[in-house]
Coordinates of C-alpha atoms and ligand atoms in Angstrom, one line a residue:
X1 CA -19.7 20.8 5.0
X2 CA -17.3 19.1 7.9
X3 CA -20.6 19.8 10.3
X4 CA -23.1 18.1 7.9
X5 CA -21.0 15.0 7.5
X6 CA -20.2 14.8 11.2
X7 CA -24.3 15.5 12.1
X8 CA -24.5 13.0 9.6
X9 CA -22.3 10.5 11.3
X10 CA -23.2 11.3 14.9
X11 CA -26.6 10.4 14.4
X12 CA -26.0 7.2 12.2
X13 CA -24.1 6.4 15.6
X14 CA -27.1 6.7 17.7
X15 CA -29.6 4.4 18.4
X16 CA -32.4 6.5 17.3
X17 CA -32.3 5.0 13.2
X18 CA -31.8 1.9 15.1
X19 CA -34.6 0.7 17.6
X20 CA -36.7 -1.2 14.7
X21 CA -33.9 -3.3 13.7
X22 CA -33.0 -3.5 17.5
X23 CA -35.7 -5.0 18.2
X24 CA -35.7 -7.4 15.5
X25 CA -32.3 -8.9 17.1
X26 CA -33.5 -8.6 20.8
X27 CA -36.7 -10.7 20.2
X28 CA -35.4 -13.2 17.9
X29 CA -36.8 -16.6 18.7
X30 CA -35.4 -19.1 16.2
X31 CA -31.9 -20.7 16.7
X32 CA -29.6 -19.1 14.4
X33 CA -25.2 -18.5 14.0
X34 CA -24.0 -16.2 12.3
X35 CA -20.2 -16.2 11.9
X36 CA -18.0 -12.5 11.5
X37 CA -15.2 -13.3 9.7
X38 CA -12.8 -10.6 10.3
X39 CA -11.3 -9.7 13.5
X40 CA -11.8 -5.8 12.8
X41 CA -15.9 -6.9 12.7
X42 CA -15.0 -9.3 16.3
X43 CA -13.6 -6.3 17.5
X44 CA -16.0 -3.6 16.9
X45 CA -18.8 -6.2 18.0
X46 CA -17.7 -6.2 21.6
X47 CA -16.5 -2.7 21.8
X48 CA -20.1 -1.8 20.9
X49 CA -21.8 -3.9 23.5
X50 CA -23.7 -5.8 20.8
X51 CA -23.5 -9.2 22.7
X52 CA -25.5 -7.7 25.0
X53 CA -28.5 -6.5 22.7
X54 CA -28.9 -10.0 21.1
X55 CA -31.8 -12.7 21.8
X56 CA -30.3 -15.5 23.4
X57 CA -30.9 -17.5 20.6
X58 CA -28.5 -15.8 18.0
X59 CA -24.8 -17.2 18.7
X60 CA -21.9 -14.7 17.0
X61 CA -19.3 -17.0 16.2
X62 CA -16.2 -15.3 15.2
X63 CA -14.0 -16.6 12.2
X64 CA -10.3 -16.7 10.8
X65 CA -10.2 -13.2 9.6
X66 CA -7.5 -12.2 11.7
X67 CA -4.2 -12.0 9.6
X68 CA -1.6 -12.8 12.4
X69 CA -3.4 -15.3 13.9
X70 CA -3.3 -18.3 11.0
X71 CA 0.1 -17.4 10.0
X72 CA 1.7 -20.9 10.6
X73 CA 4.1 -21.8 13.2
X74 CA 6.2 -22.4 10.6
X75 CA 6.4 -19.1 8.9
X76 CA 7.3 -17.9 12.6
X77 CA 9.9 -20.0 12.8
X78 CA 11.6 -19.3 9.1
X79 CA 11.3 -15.6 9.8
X80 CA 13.4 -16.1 13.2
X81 CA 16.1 -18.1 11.7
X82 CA 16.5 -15.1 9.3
X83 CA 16.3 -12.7 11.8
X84 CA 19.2 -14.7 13.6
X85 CA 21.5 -13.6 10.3
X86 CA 24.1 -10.9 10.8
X87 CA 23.3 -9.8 7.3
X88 CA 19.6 -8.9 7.8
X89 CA 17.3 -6.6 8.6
X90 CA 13.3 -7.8 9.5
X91 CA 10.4 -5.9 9.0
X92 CA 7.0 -6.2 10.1
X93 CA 3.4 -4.9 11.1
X94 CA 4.3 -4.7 15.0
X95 CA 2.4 -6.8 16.8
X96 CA 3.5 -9.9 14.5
X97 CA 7.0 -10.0 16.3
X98 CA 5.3 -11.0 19.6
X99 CA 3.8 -13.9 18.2
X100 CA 5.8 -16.7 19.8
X101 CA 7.1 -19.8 17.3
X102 CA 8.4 -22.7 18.1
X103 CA 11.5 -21.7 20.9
X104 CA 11.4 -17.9 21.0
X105 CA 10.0 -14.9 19.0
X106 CA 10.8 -11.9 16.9
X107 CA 11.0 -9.9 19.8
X108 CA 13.3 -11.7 21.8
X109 CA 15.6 -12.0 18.8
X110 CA 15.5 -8.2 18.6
X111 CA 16.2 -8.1 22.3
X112 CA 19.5 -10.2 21.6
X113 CA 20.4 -7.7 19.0
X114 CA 18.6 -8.9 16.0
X115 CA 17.7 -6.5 13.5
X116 CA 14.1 -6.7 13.6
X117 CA 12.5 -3.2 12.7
X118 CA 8.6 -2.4 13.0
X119 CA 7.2 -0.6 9.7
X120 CA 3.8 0.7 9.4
X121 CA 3.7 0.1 5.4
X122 CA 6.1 -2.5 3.2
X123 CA 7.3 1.4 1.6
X124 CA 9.1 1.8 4.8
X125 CA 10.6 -1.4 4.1
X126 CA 11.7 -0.6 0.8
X127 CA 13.1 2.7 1.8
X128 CA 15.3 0.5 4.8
X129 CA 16.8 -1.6 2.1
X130 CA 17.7 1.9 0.0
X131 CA 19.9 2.8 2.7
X132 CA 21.0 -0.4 3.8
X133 CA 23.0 -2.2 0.7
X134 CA 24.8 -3.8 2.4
X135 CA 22.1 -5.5 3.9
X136 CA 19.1 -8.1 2.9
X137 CA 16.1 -6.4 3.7
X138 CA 13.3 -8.9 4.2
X139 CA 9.4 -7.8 4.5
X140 CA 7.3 -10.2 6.4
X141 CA 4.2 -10.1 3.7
X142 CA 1.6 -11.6 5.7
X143 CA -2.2 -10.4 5.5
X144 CA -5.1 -10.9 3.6
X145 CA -6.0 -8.9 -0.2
X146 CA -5.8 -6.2 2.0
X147 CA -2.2 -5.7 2.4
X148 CA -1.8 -7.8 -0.6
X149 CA -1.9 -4.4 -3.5
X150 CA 0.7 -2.2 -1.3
X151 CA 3.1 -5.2 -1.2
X152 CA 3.1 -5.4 -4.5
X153 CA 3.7 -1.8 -5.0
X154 CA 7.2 -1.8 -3.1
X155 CA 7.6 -4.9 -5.3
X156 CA 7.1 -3.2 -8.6
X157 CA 9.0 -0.1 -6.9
X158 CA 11.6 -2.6 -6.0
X159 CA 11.9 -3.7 -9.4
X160 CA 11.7 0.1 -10.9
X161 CA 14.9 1.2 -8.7
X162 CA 16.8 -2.5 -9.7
X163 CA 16.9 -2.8 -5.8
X164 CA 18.4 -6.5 -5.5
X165 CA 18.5 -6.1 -1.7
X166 CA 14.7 -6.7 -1.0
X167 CA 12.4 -9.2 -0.8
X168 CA 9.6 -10.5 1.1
X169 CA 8.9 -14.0 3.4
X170 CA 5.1 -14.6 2.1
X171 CA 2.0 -15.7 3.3
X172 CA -0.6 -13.9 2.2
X173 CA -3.9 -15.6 1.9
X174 CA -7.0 -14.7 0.0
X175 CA -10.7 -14.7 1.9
X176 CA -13.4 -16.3 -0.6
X177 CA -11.3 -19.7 -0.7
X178 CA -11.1 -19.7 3.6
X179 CA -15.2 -19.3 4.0
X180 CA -16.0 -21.4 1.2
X181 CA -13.9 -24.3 3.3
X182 CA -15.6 -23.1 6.7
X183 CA -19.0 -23.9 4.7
X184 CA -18.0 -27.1 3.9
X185 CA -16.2 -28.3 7.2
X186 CA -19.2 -26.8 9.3
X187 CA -21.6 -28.3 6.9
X188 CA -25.0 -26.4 7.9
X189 CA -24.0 -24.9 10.9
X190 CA -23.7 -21.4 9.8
X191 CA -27.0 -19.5 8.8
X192 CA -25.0 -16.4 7.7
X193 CA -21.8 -14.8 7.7
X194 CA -20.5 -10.7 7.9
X195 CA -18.2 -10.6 5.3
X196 CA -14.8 -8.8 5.9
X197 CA -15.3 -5.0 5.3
X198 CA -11.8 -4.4 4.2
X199 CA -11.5 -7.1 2.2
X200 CA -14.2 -6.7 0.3
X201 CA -13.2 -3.0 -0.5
X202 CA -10.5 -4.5 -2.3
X203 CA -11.9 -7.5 -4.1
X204 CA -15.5 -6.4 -4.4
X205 CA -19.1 -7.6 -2.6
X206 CA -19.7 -10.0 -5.8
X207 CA -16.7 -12.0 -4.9
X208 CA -18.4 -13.5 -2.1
X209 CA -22.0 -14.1 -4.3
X210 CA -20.8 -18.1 -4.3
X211 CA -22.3 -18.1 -0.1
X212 CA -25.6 -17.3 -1.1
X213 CA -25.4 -18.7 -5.1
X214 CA -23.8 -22.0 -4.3
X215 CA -24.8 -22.7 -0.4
X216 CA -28.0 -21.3 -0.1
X217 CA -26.7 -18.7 3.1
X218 CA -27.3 -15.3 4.0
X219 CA -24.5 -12.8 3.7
X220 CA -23.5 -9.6 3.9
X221 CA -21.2 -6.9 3.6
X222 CA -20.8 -4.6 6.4
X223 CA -18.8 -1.6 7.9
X224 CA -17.3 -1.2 11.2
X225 CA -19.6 1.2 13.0
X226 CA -22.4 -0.2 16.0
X227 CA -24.8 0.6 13.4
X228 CA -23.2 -0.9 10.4
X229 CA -23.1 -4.1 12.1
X230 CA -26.7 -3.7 14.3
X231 CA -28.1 -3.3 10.3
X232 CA -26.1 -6.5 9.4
X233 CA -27.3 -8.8 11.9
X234 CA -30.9 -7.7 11.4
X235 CA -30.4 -8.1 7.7
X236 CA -29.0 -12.0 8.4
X237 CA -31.8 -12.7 10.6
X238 CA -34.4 -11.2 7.9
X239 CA -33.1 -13.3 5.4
X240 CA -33.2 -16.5 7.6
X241 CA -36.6 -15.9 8.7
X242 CA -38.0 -15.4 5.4
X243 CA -35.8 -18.1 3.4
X244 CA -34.5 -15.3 1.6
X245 CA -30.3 -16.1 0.4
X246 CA -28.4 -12.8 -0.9
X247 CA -25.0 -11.0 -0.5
X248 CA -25.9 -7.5 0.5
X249 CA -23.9 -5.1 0.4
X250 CA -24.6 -2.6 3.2
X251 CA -21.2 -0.8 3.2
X252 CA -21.6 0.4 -0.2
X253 CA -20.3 4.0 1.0
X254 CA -16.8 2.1 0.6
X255 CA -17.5 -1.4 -1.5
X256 CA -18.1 -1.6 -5.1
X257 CA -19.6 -4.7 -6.0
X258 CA -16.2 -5.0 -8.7
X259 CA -14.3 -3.5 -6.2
X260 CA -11.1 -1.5 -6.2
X261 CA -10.0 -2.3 -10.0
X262 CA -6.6 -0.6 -9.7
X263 CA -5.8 -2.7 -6.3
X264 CA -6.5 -5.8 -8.1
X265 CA -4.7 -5.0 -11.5
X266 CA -1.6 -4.7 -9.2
X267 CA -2.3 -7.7 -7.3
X268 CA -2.4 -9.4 -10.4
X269 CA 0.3 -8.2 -11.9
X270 CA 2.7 -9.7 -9.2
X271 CA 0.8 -12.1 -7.4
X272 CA -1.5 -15.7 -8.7
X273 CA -3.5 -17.8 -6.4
X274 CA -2.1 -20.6 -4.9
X275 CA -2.8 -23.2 -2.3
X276 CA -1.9 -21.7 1.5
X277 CA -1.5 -23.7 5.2
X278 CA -3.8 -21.9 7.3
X279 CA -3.1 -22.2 11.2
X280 CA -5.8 -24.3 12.4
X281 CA -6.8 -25.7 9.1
X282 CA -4.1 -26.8 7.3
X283 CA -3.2 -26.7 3.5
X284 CA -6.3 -25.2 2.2
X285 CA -6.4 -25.2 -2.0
X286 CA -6.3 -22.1 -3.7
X287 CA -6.3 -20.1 -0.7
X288 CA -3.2 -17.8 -0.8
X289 CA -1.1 -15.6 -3.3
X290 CA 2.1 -17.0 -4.8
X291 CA 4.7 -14.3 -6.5
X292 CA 4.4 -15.0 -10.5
X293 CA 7.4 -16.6 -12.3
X294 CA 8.5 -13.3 -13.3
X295 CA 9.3 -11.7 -9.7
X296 CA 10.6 -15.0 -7.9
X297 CA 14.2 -12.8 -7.4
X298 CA 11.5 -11.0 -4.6
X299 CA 11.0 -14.4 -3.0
X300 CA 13.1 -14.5 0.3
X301 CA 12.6 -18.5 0.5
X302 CA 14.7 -18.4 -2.8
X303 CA 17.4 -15.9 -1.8
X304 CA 18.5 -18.5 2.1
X305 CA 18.5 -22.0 2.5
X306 CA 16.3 -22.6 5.3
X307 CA 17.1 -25.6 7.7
X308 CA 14.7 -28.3 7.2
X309 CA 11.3 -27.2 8.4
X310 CA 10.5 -28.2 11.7
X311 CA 6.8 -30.0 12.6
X312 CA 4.3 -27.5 14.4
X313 CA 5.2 -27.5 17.9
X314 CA 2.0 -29.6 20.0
X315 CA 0.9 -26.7 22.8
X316 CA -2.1 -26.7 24.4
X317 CA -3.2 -23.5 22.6
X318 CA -6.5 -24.0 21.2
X319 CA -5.9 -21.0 18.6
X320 CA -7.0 -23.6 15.7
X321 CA -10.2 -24.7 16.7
X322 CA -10.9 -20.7 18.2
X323 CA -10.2 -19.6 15.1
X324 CA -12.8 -22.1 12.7
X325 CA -15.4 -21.4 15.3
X326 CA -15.3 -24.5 17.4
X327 CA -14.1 -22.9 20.5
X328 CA -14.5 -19.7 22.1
X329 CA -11.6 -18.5 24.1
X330 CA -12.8 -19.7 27.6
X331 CA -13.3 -22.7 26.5
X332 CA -9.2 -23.0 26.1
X333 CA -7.3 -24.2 29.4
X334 CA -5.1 -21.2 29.0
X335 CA -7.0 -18.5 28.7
X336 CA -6.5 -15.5 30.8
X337 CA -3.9 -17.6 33.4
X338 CA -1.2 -18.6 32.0
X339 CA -2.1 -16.7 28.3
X340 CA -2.4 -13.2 28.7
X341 CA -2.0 -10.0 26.4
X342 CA 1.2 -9.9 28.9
X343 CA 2.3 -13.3 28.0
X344 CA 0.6 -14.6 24.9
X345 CA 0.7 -18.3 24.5
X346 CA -0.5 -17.6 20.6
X347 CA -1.2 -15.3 18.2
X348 CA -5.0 -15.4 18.8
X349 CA -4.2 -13.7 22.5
X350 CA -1.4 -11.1 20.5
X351 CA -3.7 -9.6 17.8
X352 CA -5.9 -7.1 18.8
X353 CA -7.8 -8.4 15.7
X354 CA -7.6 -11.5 17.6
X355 CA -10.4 -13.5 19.6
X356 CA -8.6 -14.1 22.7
X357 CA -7.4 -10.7 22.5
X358 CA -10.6 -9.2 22.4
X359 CA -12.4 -11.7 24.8
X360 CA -9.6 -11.2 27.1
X361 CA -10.3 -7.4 27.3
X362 CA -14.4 -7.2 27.4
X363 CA -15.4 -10.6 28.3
X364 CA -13.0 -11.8 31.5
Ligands
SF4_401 FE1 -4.1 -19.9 22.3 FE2 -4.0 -18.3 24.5 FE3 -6.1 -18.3 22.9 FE4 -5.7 -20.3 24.5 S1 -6.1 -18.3 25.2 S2 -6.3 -20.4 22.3 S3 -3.4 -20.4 24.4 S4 -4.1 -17.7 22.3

């Protein structure tokens, strides 16, 4: 069984299924861009050597689907002035604490004996604050619907065990609302978009039916593989030569078009939509996850007083206009000299999800 689903893969991997829709991206010969959303998709893109199997006249333009990298300055900077509190103990996805804010980052804090911890899963989290009463236990919820159901499972955990000792610093922001505002600050420029894989897994392929229903653009729903996306971009380009507007769904080995019904019960059950500042575009309505009424004791921003929030720092990063598209890395004065993977300027050169990141290590 293990050998017929790894023949299976092995050969969806090769090029051999591929060399009709190859050639259909090679020899394309009208002027289209098509924009990957997610950072996973940027990613896999040039670790697969597509760039180099496209007609000059397809652009990939990659999008704001990285999680760390339109987290605000400003949430940075809240989460270090906690971090500086004797009482309390930080957690995060790891590579978050690089990202610099306005005078210093979650890393150097730990380094000056902050309590910062890394955690793999807002469980782990949880389970800190169950041996640390003494302690406020703070989750940096950050993401997309992604990581949106398990933090609300250690918040319904947290409420099932009366732990009073946790709570979470959000920001979570929701995809649909964030294209649907590319589309109308790029006006036509876009001809199609790859939707976010994991995204849609949890929320569903029809959730993003408004880009072909209400904007007339091609769209689809892909996996992560070289062939997953070499299928996608053919698909795009079908649908722009022929006039032809859908959402497809080719990753439906993992998306349901309703998608994971349990992950959005609990999403629901904790969570409602509410406007969100995206780095790089601002407040953007109805574009991130509040906590409902019910659950504000989780709300960190409730439990401190926070010192008044400082203005977003000027630098010469250009991770806002890299992230909506209007840049590519190069084109920023910083990029790979004085930003580097080593010393990252801004979140867009931390993430691995992120386009500097990724430029930085195929494209230099
Ligand atoms: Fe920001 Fe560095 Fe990217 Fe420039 S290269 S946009 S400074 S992260």
């Amino acid at each position: 069984m293990v050998k017929k689903i790894m023949d299976y893969y092995n050969k969806f991997r090769g090029m051999d299924l591929l060399k009709e829709m190859l050639n259909q991206i090679r020899n394309f010969d009208k002027e289209v861009k098509i924009m990957e959303v997610c950072g996973t998709h940027t990613r896999a893109i040039f670790a697969g050597g597509i760039p180099k199997l496209l007609s000059d006249h397809i652009t990939l333009i990659s999008g704001p689907g990285c999680p760390i990298c339109v987290t605000t300055q400003i949430y940075i900077d809240k989460a270090i002035e906690l971090a500086k509190k004797s009482n309390v103990i930080i957690t995060s996805f790891a590579d978050f604490i690089k990202v610099p804010g306005n005078n210093s980052s979650l890393q150097q804090i730990k380094a000056l004996g902050g309590d910062v911890r890394v955690v793999h899963s807002p469980i782990s989290a949880l389970k800190i604050a169950q041996k640390n009463y003494d302690k406020e236990v703070i989750f940096l919820a950050i993401g997309f619907e992604t990581t949106a159901p398990i933090i609300a499972l250690s918040l319904k955990e947290a409420d099932r065990l009366k732990l009073d000792n946790y709570s979470i610093l959000l920001s979570l922001k929701t995809m649909p609302a964030i294209i649907e505002k590319l589309i109308l600050d790029l006006e036509s420029e876009i001809d199609g978009f790859i939707c976010p894989g994991h995204v849609s897994t949890i929320i569903g392929s029809q959730a993003f039916n408004f880009i072909a229903d209400n904007y007339n653009l091609a769209a689809v729903i892909a996996g992560f593989e070289r062939g997953d996306i070499i299928m996608a971009l053919a698909r795009i380009l079908k649908m722009v030569k022929e006039g032809i507007t859908t959402v497809d769904n080719l990753y439906s080995r993992v998306v349901k078009a309703k998608g994971n019904l349990k992950a959005i019960a609990i999403m629901n059950d904790f969570f409602e939509v509410k406007d969100s500042t995206w780095r790089g575009l601002g407040l953007v309505r109805n574009s991130g996850l509040g906590l409902k009424e019910k659950y504000q004791n989780f709300n960190a921003e409730n439990k401190f007083k926070f010192k008044e929030v400082p203005q977003e720092k000027k630098f010469f990063c250009s991770c806002g206009d890299v992230l909506t598209g209007k840049k590519r890395p190069p084109d920023c004065q910083l990029f790979a000299k004085d930003c580097t993977p080593l010393n990252p300027q801004g979140p867009c050169m931390v993430s691995e999800e992120g386009s500097c990141n990724i430029y930085y290590e195929y494209r230099r």
